[in-house]
């Protein structure tokens, strides 16, 4: 059984909520697949190092044609070992095979988990001094769970905004500053541009 520290669990939860994918590998096991753009190899290696005992070997560089733009793009991929612990997490985050924000999100969201989720799926808009955390194709109820947990745990007031592909969480300029103060110590240097200066 792989034992993870509190910080490792936070990085894992933030990754699963963000760009990570839990792949079923049997009745009880799953593995974590990381994929990041070709310029984000260092970030992928940071995650792999932080989650060290889950990963072996080296990441692979791959190329594929984007289904919509038809352009070739490159990305880095690394896959973890398959474990029952990741299998349990898959039942929570993929209850019917599709990624879902769990109702008990509060249990999984720490400042570090939020920082990783934000590095994966968050955007700072300098002109408006605001932040969006893109949730993708989730239900409105799931998006509202995120706003409730951010308020309850971190006293950050946010709004759900409908987007072309699902929902996003909007942070006003004032709440963006609160977010920055909460997560800035956990941000990998490559993503400093995602925080207000």
Short mmCIF file of N, CA and C in Angstrom, two decimals:
data_model
loop_
_atom_site.label_atom_id
_atom_site.label_comp_id
_atom_site.label_asym_id
_atom_site.label_seq_id
_atom_site.Cartn_x
_atom_site.Cartn_y
_atom_site.Cartn_z
N UNK A 1 0.85 -1.20 0.00
CA UNK A 1 0.00 0.00 0.00
C UNK A 1 0.89 1.25 0.00
N UNK A 2 0.66 2.14 -0.94
CA UNK A 2 1.45 3.37 -1.01
C UNK A 2 0.91 4.36 0.02
N UNK A 3 1.83 4.93 0.81
CA UNK A 3 1.43 5.89 1.83
C UNK A 3 1.80 7.29 1.35
N UNK A 4 0.84 8.21 1.38
CA UNK A 4 1.06 9.59 0.91
C UNK A 4 0.93 10.56 2.07
N UNK A 5 1.78 11.60 2.06
CA UNK A 5 1.69 12.64 3.08
C UNK A 5 0.48 13.54 2.79
N UNK A 6 0.18 14.42 3.74
CA UNK A 6 -0.95 15.35 3.56
C UNK A 6 -0.74 16.22 2.32
N UNK A 7 0.50 16.74 2.17
CA UNK A 7 0.80 17.59 1.01
C UNK A 7 0.69 16.81 -0.30
N UNK A 8 1.17 15.57 -0.29
CA UNK A 8 1.07 14.75 -1.51
C UNK A 8 -0.39 14.51 -1.88
N UNK A 9 -1.23 14.26 -0.87
CA UNK A 9 -2.66 14.06 -1.15
C UNK A 9 -3.26 15.34 -1.73
N UNK A 10 -2.87 16.50 -1.18
CA UNK A 10 -3.39 17.77 -1.69
C UNK A 10 -3.01 17.97 -3.16
N UNK A 11 -1.74 17.67 -3.50
CA UNK A 11 -1.30 17.82 -4.89
C UNK A 11 -2.07 16.84 -5.78
N UNK A 12 -2.28 15.65 -5.27
CA UNK A 12 -3.03 14.63 -6.03
C UNK A 12 -4.47 15.08 -6.25
N UNK A 13 -5.14 15.56 -5.19
CA UNK A 13 -6.54 16.00 -5.33
C UNK A 13 -6.65 17.18 -6.30
N UNK A 14 -5.73 18.15 -6.19
CA UNK A 14 -5.74 19.30 -7.09
C UNK A 14 -5.54 18.88 -8.53
N UNK A 15 -4.68 17.89 -8.73
CA UNK A 15 -4.40 17.36 -10.08
C UNK A 15 -5.62 16.65 -10.65
N UNK A 16 -6.29 15.86 -9.81
CA UNK A 16 -7.49 15.13 -10.27
C UNK A 16 -8.60 16.12 -10.63
N UNK A 17 -8.76 17.16 -9.82
CA UNK A 17 -9.77 18.19 -10.12
C UNK A 17 -9.39 18.96 -11.38
N UNK A 18 -8.08 19.08 -11.64
CA UNK A 18 -7.60 19.83 -12.78
C UNK A 18 -7.38 18.97 -14.01
N UNK A 19 -6.12 18.88 -14.45
CA UNK A 19 -5.81 18.22 -15.73
C UNK A 19 -5.54 16.72 -15.63
N UNK A 20 -5.50 16.19 -14.43
CA UNK A 20 -5.19 14.75 -14.28
C UNK A 20 -6.36 13.88 -14.72
N UNK A 21 -6.04 12.64 -15.06
CA UNK A 21 -7.08 11.68 -15.45
C UNK A 21 -6.83 10.36 -14.71
N UNK A 22 -7.85 9.85 -14.03
CA UNK A 22 -7.74 8.56 -13.36
C UNK A 22 -8.27 7.48 -14.28
N UNK A 23 -7.37 6.59 -14.68
CA UNK A 23 -7.70 5.54 -15.64
C UNK A 23 -7.91 4.22 -14.91
N UNK A 24 -9.05 3.61 -15.14
CA UNK A 24 -9.37 2.31 -14.52
C UNK A 24 -8.44 1.24 -15.08
N UNK A 25 -7.84 0.43 -14.19
CA UNK A 25 -6.91 -0.61 -14.65
C UNK A 25 -7.26 -1.98 -14.09
N UNK A 26 -8.50 -2.16 -13.75
CA UNK A 26 -8.91 -3.45 -13.18
C UNK A 26 -10.12 -3.20 -12.30
N UNK A 27 -10.53 -4.23 -11.57
CA UNK A 27 -11.74 -4.12 -10.75
C UNK A 27 -11.56 -3.05 -9.67
N UNK A 28 -10.38 -3.03 -9.03
CA UNK A 28 -10.19 -2.15 -7.86
C UNK A 28 -9.13 -1.08 -8.07
N UNK A 29 -8.33 -1.19 -9.10
CA UNK A 29 -7.18 -0.28 -9.26
C UNK A 29 -7.39 0.78 -10.33
N UNK A 30 -6.63 1.86 -10.18
CA UNK A 30 -6.56 2.91 -11.22
C UNK A 30 -5.15 3.46 -11.23
N UNK A 31 -4.84 4.21 -12.31
CA UNK A 31 -3.57 4.93 -12.35
C UNK A 31 -3.86 6.36 -12.76
N UNK A 32 -2.93 7.24 -12.40
CA UNK A 32 -3.06 8.66 -12.70
C UNK A 32 -2.28 8.97 -13.96
N UNK A 33 -2.95 9.59 -14.94
CA UNK A 33 -2.27 10.02 -16.15
C UNK A 33 -2.14 11.54 -16.13
N UNK A 34 -0.90 11.99 -16.30
CA UNK A 34 -0.62 13.43 -16.41
C UNK A 34 -0.30 13.76 -17.85
N UNK A 35 -0.90 14.82 -18.37
CA UNK A 35 -0.55 15.31 -19.71
C UNK A 35 -0.47 16.83 -19.64
N UNK A 36 0.68 17.37 -20.07
CA UNK A 36 0.87 18.82 -20.11
C UNK A 36 1.56 19.21 -21.41
N UNK A 37 1.25 20.43 -21.87
CA UNK A 37 1.81 20.94 -23.13
C UNK A 37 3.33 20.90 -23.16
N UNK A 38 3.88 21.01 -24.37
CA UNK A 38 5.33 20.81 -24.51
C UNK A 38 6.15 21.81 -23.73
N UNK A 39 5.59 23.00 -23.44
CA UNK A 39 6.32 24.00 -22.67
C UNK A 39 6.18 23.81 -21.16
N UNK A 40 5.41 22.78 -20.77
CA UNK A 40 5.16 22.58 -19.34
C UNK A 40 5.80 21.31 -18.80
N UNK A 41 6.89 20.89 -19.45
CA UNK A 41 7.57 19.68 -18.97
C UNK A 41 8.03 19.84 -17.52
N UNK A 42 8.56 21.02 -17.18
CA UNK A 42 9.07 21.25 -15.81
C UNK A 42 7.94 21.10 -14.79
N UNK A 43 6.76 21.60 -15.14
CA UNK A 43 5.61 21.50 -14.23
C UNK A 43 5.21 20.03 -14.04
N UNK A 44 5.18 19.28 -15.14
CA UNK A 44 4.87 17.85 -15.04
C UNK A 44 5.90 17.15 -14.15
N UNK A 45 7.18 17.48 -14.34
CA UNK A 45 8.25 16.87 -13.53
C UNK A 45 8.13 17.27 -12.07
N UNK A 46 7.67 18.51 -11.82
CA UNK A 46 7.44 18.97 -10.44
C UNK A 46 6.38 18.09 -9.77
N UNK A 47 5.27 17.85 -10.50
CA UNK A 47 4.21 16.99 -9.94
C UNK A 47 4.74 15.57 -9.68
N UNK A 48 5.46 15.03 -10.66
CA UNK A 48 5.99 13.67 -10.55
C UNK A 48 6.93 13.57 -9.34
N UNK A 49 7.77 14.59 -9.17
CA UNK A 49 8.72 14.59 -8.04
C UNK A 49 7.97 14.66 -6.71
N UNK A 50 6.97 15.53 -6.66
CA UNK A 50 6.19 15.69 -5.42
C UNK A 50 5.42 14.41 -5.08
N UNK A 51 4.97 13.70 -6.12
CA UNK A 51 4.21 12.46 -5.91
C UNK A 51 5.11 11.24 -6.12
N UNK A 52 6.40 11.43 -5.84
CA UNK A 52 7.46 10.49 -6.18
C UNK A 52 7.15 9.01 -6.09
N UNK A 53 6.58 8.57 -4.95
CA UNK A 53 6.39 7.13 -4.77
C UNK A 53 5.25 6.56 -5.61
N UNK A 54 4.53 7.42 -6.33
CA UNK A 54 3.49 6.91 -7.23
C UNK A 54 4.03 6.63 -8.64
N UNK A 55 5.14 7.30 -8.98
CA UNK A 55 5.63 7.26 -10.37
C UNK A 55 6.96 6.53 -10.49
N UNK A 56 7.15 5.89 -11.64
CA UNK A 56 8.44 5.29 -11.99
C UNK A 56 8.75 5.67 -13.44
N UNK A 57 10.01 5.54 -13.82
CA UNK A 57 10.37 5.81 -15.22
C UNK A 57 10.37 7.29 -15.53
N UNK A 58 10.33 7.59 -16.83
CA UNK A 58 10.41 8.97 -17.29
C UNK A 58 9.19 9.32 -18.14
N UNK A 59 8.85 10.63 -18.19
CA UNK A 59 7.72 11.01 -19.04
C UNK A 59 8.06 10.86 -20.52
N UNK A 60 7.01 10.75 -21.34
CA UNK A 60 7.21 10.61 -22.80
C UNK A 60 6.71 11.88 -23.48
N UNK A 61 7.42 12.26 -24.56
CA UNK A 61 6.96 13.37 -25.39
C UNK A 61 6.18 12.77 -26.56
N UNK A 62 4.96 13.26 -26.77
CA UNK A 62 4.09 12.73 -27.82
C UNK A 62 3.56 13.88 -28.67
N UNK A 63 3.11 13.54 -29.88
CA UNK A 63 2.47 14.54 -30.75
C UNK A 63 1.17 13.97 -31.29
N UNK A 64 0.18 14.84 -31.43
CA UNK A 64 -1.07 14.39 -32.06
C UNK A 64 -1.73 15.57 -32.76
N UNK A 65 -2.68 15.24 -33.62
CA UNK A 65 -3.41 16.27 -34.37
C UNK A 65 -4.66 16.64 -33.59
N UNK A 66 -4.82 17.94 -33.37
CA UNK A 66 -5.99 18.42 -32.63
C UNK A 66 -7.25 18.13 -33.45
N UNK A 67 -8.30 17.51 -32.83
CA UNK A 67 -9.49 17.12 -33.61
C UNK A 67 -10.23 18.30 -34.26
N UNK A 68 -10.14 19.49 -33.66
CA UNK A 68 -10.89 20.63 -34.20
C UNK A 68 -9.99 21.50 -35.10
N UNK A 69 -8.84 21.94 -34.57
CA UNK A 69 -7.99 22.85 -35.36
C UNK A 69 -7.18 22.12 -36.44
N UNK A 70 -7.07 20.79 -36.31
CA UNK A 70 -6.29 19.94 -37.24
C UNK A 70 -4.79 20.27 -37.23
N UNK A 71 -4.36 21.01 -36.21
CA UNK A 71 -2.93 21.32 -36.08
C UNK A 71 -2.25 20.27 -35.24
N UNK A 72 -0.99 20.02 -35.55
CA UNK A 72 -0.19 19.10 -34.76
C UNK A 72 0.28 19.82 -33.48
N UNK A 73 0.14 19.16 -32.35
CA UNK A 73 0.69 19.76 -31.14
C UNK A 73 1.40 18.70 -30.30
N UNK A 74 2.39 19.15 -29.54
CA UNK A 74 3.19 18.25 -28.73
C UNK A 74 2.83 18.38 -27.26
N UNK A 75 2.99 17.29 -26.51
CA UNK A 75 2.69 17.31 -25.08
C UNK A 75 3.50 16.23 -24.37
N UNK A 76 3.64 16.38 -23.08
CA UNK A 76 4.33 15.41 -22.23
C UNK A 76 3.32 14.58 -21.47
N UNK A 77 3.60 13.29 -21.37
CA UNK A 77 2.70 12.38 -20.64
C UNK A 77 3.52 11.53 -19.67
N UNK A 78 2.95 11.34 -18.49
CA UNK A 78 3.52 10.37 -17.55
C UNK A 78 2.36 9.66 -16.86
N UNK A 79 2.53 8.38 -16.60
CA UNK A 79 1.48 7.61 -15.95
C UNK A 79 2.03 6.98 -14.67
N UNK A 80 1.21 7.01 -13.63
CA UNK A 80 1.63 6.47 -12.34
C UNK A 80 1.49 4.95 -12.32
N UNK A 81 1.95 4.38 -11.23
CA UNK A 81 1.66 2.96 -10.99
C UNK A 81 0.16 2.85 -10.74
N UNK A 82 -0.34 1.65 -10.91
CA UNK A 82 -1.75 1.35 -10.66
C UNK A 82 -1.89 0.92 -9.20
N UNK A 83 -2.80 1.56 -8.46
CA UNK A 83 -2.95 1.21 -7.04
C UNK A 83 -4.42 1.19 -6.62
N UNK A 84 -4.73 0.45 -5.55
CA UNK A 84 -6.11 0.44 -5.02
C UNK A 84 -6.53 1.81 -4.50
N UNK A 85 -5.57 2.59 -3.95
CA UNK A 85 -5.91 3.93 -3.43
C UNK A 85 -6.45 4.82 -4.56
N UNK A 86 -5.77 4.78 -5.71
CA UNK A 86 -6.26 5.56 -6.87
C UNK A 86 -7.58 5.00 -7.37
N UNK A 87 -7.76 3.69 -7.23
CA UNK A 87 -9.04 3.06 -7.57
C UNK A 87 -10.17 3.61 -6.71
N UNK A 88 -9.90 3.79 -5.41
CA UNK A 88 -10.91 4.37 -4.50
C UNK A 88 -11.23 5.80 -4.91
N UNK A 89 -10.18 6.56 -5.25
CA UNK A 89 -10.41 7.96 -5.66
C UNK A 89 -11.21 8.02 -6.96
N UNK A 90 -11.00 7.05 -7.83
CA UNK A 90 -11.75 7.04 -9.10
C UNK A 90 -13.25 6.89 -8.83
N UNK A 91 -13.59 6.09 -7.84
CA UNK A 91 -15.02 5.91 -7.49
C UNK A 91 -15.63 7.22 -6.99
N UNK A 92 -14.80 8.07 -6.36
CA UNK A 92 -15.28 9.35 -5.82
C UNK A 92 -15.37 10.41 -6.93
N UNK A 93 -14.32 10.50 -7.75
CA UNK A 93 -14.23 11.57 -8.75
C UNK A 93 -14.79 11.17 -10.13
N UNK A 94 -14.98 9.86 -10.35
CA UNK A 94 -15.56 9.36 -11.61
C UNK A 94 -16.64 8.33 -11.29
N UNK A 95 -17.67 8.73 -10.54
CA UNK A 95 -18.64 7.72 -10.07
C UNK A 95 -19.33 6.94 -11.18
N UNK A 96 -19.53 7.57 -12.34
CA UNK A 96 -20.15 6.85 -13.47
C UNK A 96 -19.25 6.88 -14.69
N UNK A 97 -17.95 6.94 -14.45
CA UNK A 97 -16.99 6.93 -15.56
C UNK A 97 -16.66 8.31 -16.12
N UNK A 98 -17.40 9.35 -15.65
CA UNK A 98 -17.16 10.73 -16.11
C UNK A 98 -16.72 11.56 -14.92
N UNK A 99 -15.73 12.45 -15.15
CA UNK A 99 -15.22 13.24 -14.03
C UNK A 99 -16.33 14.11 -13.44
N UNK A 100 -16.33 14.18 -12.11
CA UNK A 100 -17.39 14.88 -11.38
C UNK A 100 -16.75 15.60 -10.19
N UNK A 101 -17.30 16.75 -9.83
CA UNK A 101 -16.85 17.42 -8.60
C UNK A 101 -17.66 16.82 -7.45
N UNK A 102 -17.00 16.18 -6.49
CA UNK A 102 -17.76 15.48 -5.44
C UNK A 102 -18.51 16.45 -4.53
N UNK A 103 -19.63 15.99 -3.99
CA UNK A 103 -20.43 16.82 -3.08
C UNK A 103 -19.64 17.15 -1.82
N UNK A 104 -18.76 16.23 -1.41
CA UNK A 104 -17.95 16.47 -0.20
C UNK A 104 -16.58 17.06 -0.57
N UNK A 105 -16.58 17.95 -1.56
CA UNK A 105 -15.35 18.60 -2.04
C UNK A 105 -14.53 19.20 -0.90
N UNK A 106 -15.24 19.69 0.12
CA UNK A 106 -14.59 20.33 1.26
C UNK A 106 -13.49 19.44 1.87
N UNK A 107 -13.72 18.13 1.84
CA UNK A 107 -12.74 17.17 2.39
C UNK A 107 -11.42 17.19 1.63
N UNK A 108 -11.47 17.54 0.34
CA UNK A 108 -10.31 17.41 -0.54
C UNK A 108 -9.62 18.74 -0.84
N UNK A 109 -10.29 19.85 -0.56
CA UNK A 109 -9.77 21.16 -1.00
C UNK A 109 -8.99 21.86 0.11
N UNK A 110 -7.68 21.86 -0.03
CA UNK A 110 -6.78 22.61 0.86
C UNK A 110 -6.19 23.76 0.02
N UNK A 111 -5.50 24.72 0.64
CA UNK A 111 -4.86 25.77 -0.17
C UNK A 111 -3.92 25.19 -1.23
N UNK A 112 -3.19 24.13 -0.90
CA UNK A 112 -2.28 23.51 -1.87
C UNK A 112 -3.05 22.84 -3.00
N UNK A 113 -4.11 22.12 -2.67
CA UNK A 113 -4.93 21.47 -3.72
C UNK A 113 -5.53 22.54 -4.64
N UNK A 114 -6.01 23.64 -4.05
CA UNK A 114 -6.59 24.73 -4.85
C UNK A 114 -5.52 25.36 -5.75
N UNK A 115 -4.29 25.50 -5.23
CA UNK A 115 -3.20 26.07 -6.03
C UNK A 115 -2.92 25.21 -7.26
N UNK A 116 -2.88 23.89 -7.08
CA UNK A 116 -2.61 22.98 -8.21
C UNK A 116 -3.77 23.03 -9.20
N UNK A 117 -4.98 23.01 -8.70
CA UNK A 117 -6.17 23.09 -9.56
C UNK A 117 -6.13 24.40 -10.36
N UNK A 118 -5.75 25.49 -9.68
CA UNK A 118 -5.68 26.78 -10.35
C UNK A 118 -4.57 26.81 -11.41
N UNK A 119 -3.41 26.22 -11.10
CA UNK A 119 -2.33 26.18 -12.10
C UNK A 119 -2.78 25.41 -13.34
N UNK A 120 -3.57 24.36 -13.13
CA UNK A 120 -4.06 23.55 -14.26
C UNK A 120 -5.15 24.28 -15.05
N UNK A 121 -6.13 24.86 -14.35
CA UNK A 121 -7.37 25.31 -15.02
C UNK A 121 -7.75 26.76 -14.76
N UNK A 122 -6.89 27.52 -14.11
CA UNK A 122 -7.23 28.91 -13.78
C UNK A 122 -6.60 29.89 -14.75
N UNK A 123 -7.24 31.05 -14.91
CA UNK A 123 -6.72 32.11 -15.78
C UNK A 123 -6.89 33.46 -15.09
N UNK A 124 -5.84 34.27 -15.13
CA UNK A 124 -5.90 35.64 -14.62
C UNK A 124 -6.01 36.59 -15.82
N UNK A 125 -6.98 37.50 -15.75
CA UNK A 125 -7.17 38.49 -16.82
C UNK A 125 -6.68 39.85 -16.32
N UNK A 126 -5.45 40.25 -16.73
CA UNK A 126 -4.86 41.49 -16.19
C UNK A 126 -5.72 42.73 -16.42
N UNK A 127 -6.36 42.82 -17.58
CA UNK A 127 -7.14 44.02 -17.87
C UNK A 127 -8.24 44.23 -16.83
N UNK A 128 -8.93 43.14 -16.48
CA UNK A 128 -10.05 43.23 -15.53
C UNK A 128 -9.63 42.88 -14.10
N UNK A 129 -8.35 42.47 -13.92
CA UNK A 129 -7.79 42.09 -12.61
C UNK A 129 -8.65 41.03 -11.91
N UNK A 130 -9.19 40.12 -12.72
CA UNK A 130 -10.06 39.07 -12.17
C UNK A 130 -9.55 37.70 -12.60
N UNK A 131 -10.08 36.68 -11.95
CA UNK A 131 -9.67 35.30 -12.21
C UNK A 131 -10.89 34.45 -12.55
N UNK A 132 -10.67 33.49 -13.45
CA UNK A 132 -11.66 32.44 -13.71
C UNK A 132 -11.00 31.09 -13.46
N UNK A 133 -11.72 30.22 -12.80
CA UNK A 133 -11.31 28.82 -12.67
C UNK A 133 -12.27 28.02 -13.55
N UNK A 134 -11.74 27.48 -14.66
CA UNK A 134 -12.59 26.77 -15.62
C UNK A 134 -12.83 25.34 -15.17
N UNK A 135 -14.11 24.97 -15.07
CA UNK A 135 -14.48 23.64 -14.57
C UNK A 135 -14.79 22.67 -15.69
N UNK A 136 -15.00 23.22 -16.89
CA UNK A 136 -15.33 22.33 -18.00
C UNK A 136 -16.77 21.84 -17.93
N UNK A 137 -16.96 20.64 -18.44
CA UNK A 137 -18.30 20.12 -18.66
C UNK A 137 -18.90 19.48 -17.40
N UNK A 138 -19.18 20.33 -16.40
CA UNK A 138 -19.81 19.84 -15.17
C UNK A 138 -21.21 20.43 -15.08
N UNK A 139 -22.00 19.96 -14.13
CA UNK A 139 -23.35 20.49 -13.97
C UNK A 139 -23.29 21.80 -13.17
N UNK A 140 -24.38 22.56 -13.24
CA UNK A 140 -24.45 23.81 -12.47
C UNK A 140 -24.37 23.51 -10.97
N UNK A 141 -24.98 22.42 -10.57
CA UNK A 141 -24.96 22.02 -9.15
C UNK A 141 -23.53 21.77 -8.67
N UNK A 142 -22.73 21.10 -9.51
CA UNK A 142 -21.32 20.85 -9.16
C UNK A 142 -20.56 22.17 -9.05
N UNK A 143 -20.82 23.07 -10.01
CA UNK A 143 -20.15 24.38 -9.97
C UNK A 143 -20.53 25.14 -8.70
N UNK A 144 -21.80 25.04 -8.31
CA UNK A 144 -22.24 25.73 -7.09
C UNK A 144 -21.60 25.12 -5.84
N UNK A 145 -21.33 23.82 -5.88
CA UNK A 145 -20.60 23.19 -4.77
C UNK A 145 -19.24 23.86 -4.58
N UNK A 146 -18.58 24.17 -5.71
CA UNK A 146 -17.25 24.82 -5.63
C UNK A 146 -17.38 26.18 -4.95
N UNK A 147 -18.36 26.98 -5.36
CA UNK A 147 -18.51 28.33 -4.77
C UNK A 147 -18.81 28.22 -3.27
N UNK A 148 -19.64 27.24 -2.89
CA UNK A 148 -20.00 27.08 -1.47
C UNK A 148 -18.79 26.71 -0.63
N UNK A 149 -17.95 25.80 -1.17
CA UNK A 149 -16.76 25.35 -0.43
C UNK A 149 -15.73 26.47 -0.33
N UNK A 150 -15.55 27.25 -1.41
CA UNK A 150 -14.60 28.37 -1.36
C UNK A 150 -15.02 29.40 -0.30
N UNK A 151 -16.33 29.60 -0.17
CA UNK A 151 -16.83 30.54 0.82
C UNK A 151 -16.66 29.98 2.23
N UNK A 152 -17.08 28.74 2.42
CA UNK A 152 -17.08 28.13 3.76
C UNK A 152 -15.66 27.93 4.29
N UNK A 153 -14.77 27.44 3.42
CA UNK A 153 -13.41 27.10 3.89
C UNK A 153 -12.45 28.27 3.88
N UNK A 154 -12.58 29.15 2.88
CA UNK A 154 -11.55 30.19 2.69
C UNK A 154 -12.11 31.61 2.71
N UNK A 155 -13.42 31.75 2.94
CA UNK A 155 -14.06 33.07 2.98
C UNK A 155 -13.83 33.84 1.67
N UNK A 156 -13.86 33.10 0.54
CA UNK A 156 -13.72 33.72 -0.78
C UNK A 156 -15.08 33.66 -1.48
N UNK A 157 -15.58 34.83 -1.87
CA UNK A 157 -16.91 34.93 -2.50
C UNK A 157 -16.72 34.85 -4.01
N UNK A 158 -17.37 33.88 -4.64
CA UNK A 158 -17.23 33.70 -6.09
C UNK A 158 -18.61 33.54 -6.72
N UNK A 159 -18.62 33.54 -8.05
CA UNK A 159 -19.88 33.36 -8.79
C UNK A 159 -19.69 32.28 -9.85
N UNK A 160 -20.78 31.58 -10.14
CA UNK A 160 -20.79 30.60 -11.22
C UNK A 160 -21.13 31.32 -12.52
N UNK A 161 -20.32 31.09 -13.55
CA UNK A 161 -20.60 31.69 -14.87
C UNK A 161 -20.72 30.57 -15.89
N UNK A 162 -21.77 30.62 -16.71
CA UNK A 162 -21.95 29.64 -17.79
C UNK A 162 -21.00 29.99 -18.92
N UNK A 163 -20.33 28.98 -19.46
CA UNK A 163 -19.40 29.16 -20.58
C UNK A 163 -19.81 28.21 -21.71
N UNK A 164 -19.13 28.38 -22.86
CA UNK A 164 -19.46 27.52 -24.01
C UNK A 164 -19.37 26.04 -23.65
N UNK A 165 -18.30 25.72 -22.92
CA UNK A 165 -18.11 24.31 -22.52
C UNK A 165 -18.28 24.19 -21.02
N UNK A 166 -19.51 24.21 -20.56
CA UNK A 166 -19.76 24.01 -19.13
C UNK A 166 -19.73 25.29 -18.32
N UNK A 167 -19.03 25.25 -17.19
CA UNK A 167 -19.06 26.36 -16.24
C UNK A 167 -17.68 26.78 -15.79
N UNK A 168 -17.60 28.03 -15.29
CA UNK A 168 -16.37 28.55 -14.69
C UNK A 168 -16.74 29.26 -13.40
N UNK A 169 -15.76 29.39 -12.52
CA UNK A 169 -15.94 30.14 -11.28
C UNK A 169 -15.25 31.49 -11.45
N UNK A 170 -15.98 32.57 -11.18
CA UNK A 170 -15.47 33.93 -11.35
C UNK A 170 -15.08 34.51 -9.99
N UNK A 171 -13.86 35.08 -9.92
CA UNK A 171 -13.36 35.78 -8.74
C UNK A 171 -13.24 37.26 -9.10
N UNK A 172 -13.93 38.13 -8.39
CA UNK A 172 -13.82 39.57 -8.63
C UNK A 172 -12.41 40.03 -8.27
N UNK A 173 -12.01 41.27 -8.66
CA UNK A 173 -10.66 41.75 -8.31
C UNK A 173 -10.34 41.62 -6.81
N UNK A 174 -11.32 41.96 -5.96
CA UNK A 174 -11.09 41.88 -4.51
C UNK A 174 -10.88 40.43 -4.07
N UNK A 175 -11.70 39.52 -4.58
CA UNK A 175 -11.58 38.10 -4.20
C UNK A 175 -10.35 37.45 -4.85
N UNK A 176 -9.93 37.99 -6.01
CA UNK A 176 -8.69 37.52 -6.65
C UNK A 176 -7.50 37.76 -5.73
N UNK A 177 -7.49 38.91 -5.03
CA UNK A 177 -6.41 39.21 -4.08
C UNK A 177 -6.41 38.20 -2.93
N UNK A 178 -7.61 37.84 -2.46
CA UNK A 178 -7.72 36.84 -1.39
C UNK A 178 -7.19 35.49 -1.86
N UNK A 179 -7.56 35.14 -3.11
CA UNK A 179 -7.06 33.88 -3.68
C UNK A 179 -5.54 33.89 -3.75
N UNK A 180 -4.99 35.01 -4.23
CA UNK A 180 -3.53 35.13 -4.35
C UNK A 180 -2.86 34.91 -2.99
N UNK A 181 -3.37 35.57 -1.95
CA UNK A 181 -2.78 35.45 -0.61
C UNK A 181 -2.85 34.01 -0.10
N UNK A 182 -3.90 33.30 -0.50
CA UNK A 182 -4.08 31.93 -0.03
C UNK A 182 -3.13 30.94 -0.72
N UNK A 183 -2.90 31.13 -2.03
CA UNK A 183 -2.19 30.09 -2.79
C UNK A 183 -0.78 30.48 -3.23
N UNK A 184 -0.38 31.76 -3.07
CA UNK A 184 0.87 32.22 -3.69
C UNK A 184 2.10 31.42 -3.29
N UNK A 185 2.14 30.93 -2.05
CA UNK A 185 3.32 30.17 -1.59
C UNK A 185 3.41 28.78 -2.21
N UNK A 186 2.34 28.35 -2.87
CA UNK A 186 2.30 27.00 -3.46
C UNK A 186 2.44 27.02 -4.99
N UNK A 187 2.53 28.22 -5.57
CA UNK A 187 2.51 28.32 -7.04
C UNK A 187 3.90 28.02 -7.61
N UNK A 188 3.95 27.10 -8.56
CA UNK A 188 5.20 26.77 -9.27
C UNK A 188 5.58 27.98 -10.10
N UNK A 189 6.87 28.36 -10.09
CA UNK A 189 7.30 29.65 -10.65
C UNK A 189 6.82 29.90 -12.08
N UNK A 190 6.66 28.82 -12.88
CA UNK A 190 6.21 28.97 -14.28
C UNK A 190 4.84 29.64 -14.38
N UNK A 191 4.08 29.62 -13.28
CA UNK A 191 2.70 30.10 -13.31
C UNK A 191 2.51 31.41 -12.54
N UNK A 192 3.61 32.10 -12.25
CA UNK A 192 3.48 33.39 -11.55
C UNK A 192 2.63 34.37 -12.36
N UNK A 193 2.62 34.20 -13.70
CA UNK A 193 1.82 35.09 -14.56
C UNK A 193 0.32 34.94 -14.29
N UNK A 194 -0.06 33.86 -13.63
CA UNK A 194 -1.49 33.65 -13.33
C UNK A 194 -1.92 34.36 -12.05
N UNK A 195 -0.99 35.08 -11.42
CA UNK A 195 -1.32 35.84 -10.21
C UNK A 195 -1.16 37.33 -10.48
N UNK A 196 -1.99 38.19 -9.85
CA UNK A 196 -1.78 39.63 -10.02
C UNK A 196 -0.45 40.03 -9.40
N UNK A 197 0.25 41.00 -10.02
CA UNK A 197 1.57 41.41 -9.49
C UNK A 197 1.36 42.36 -8.32
#
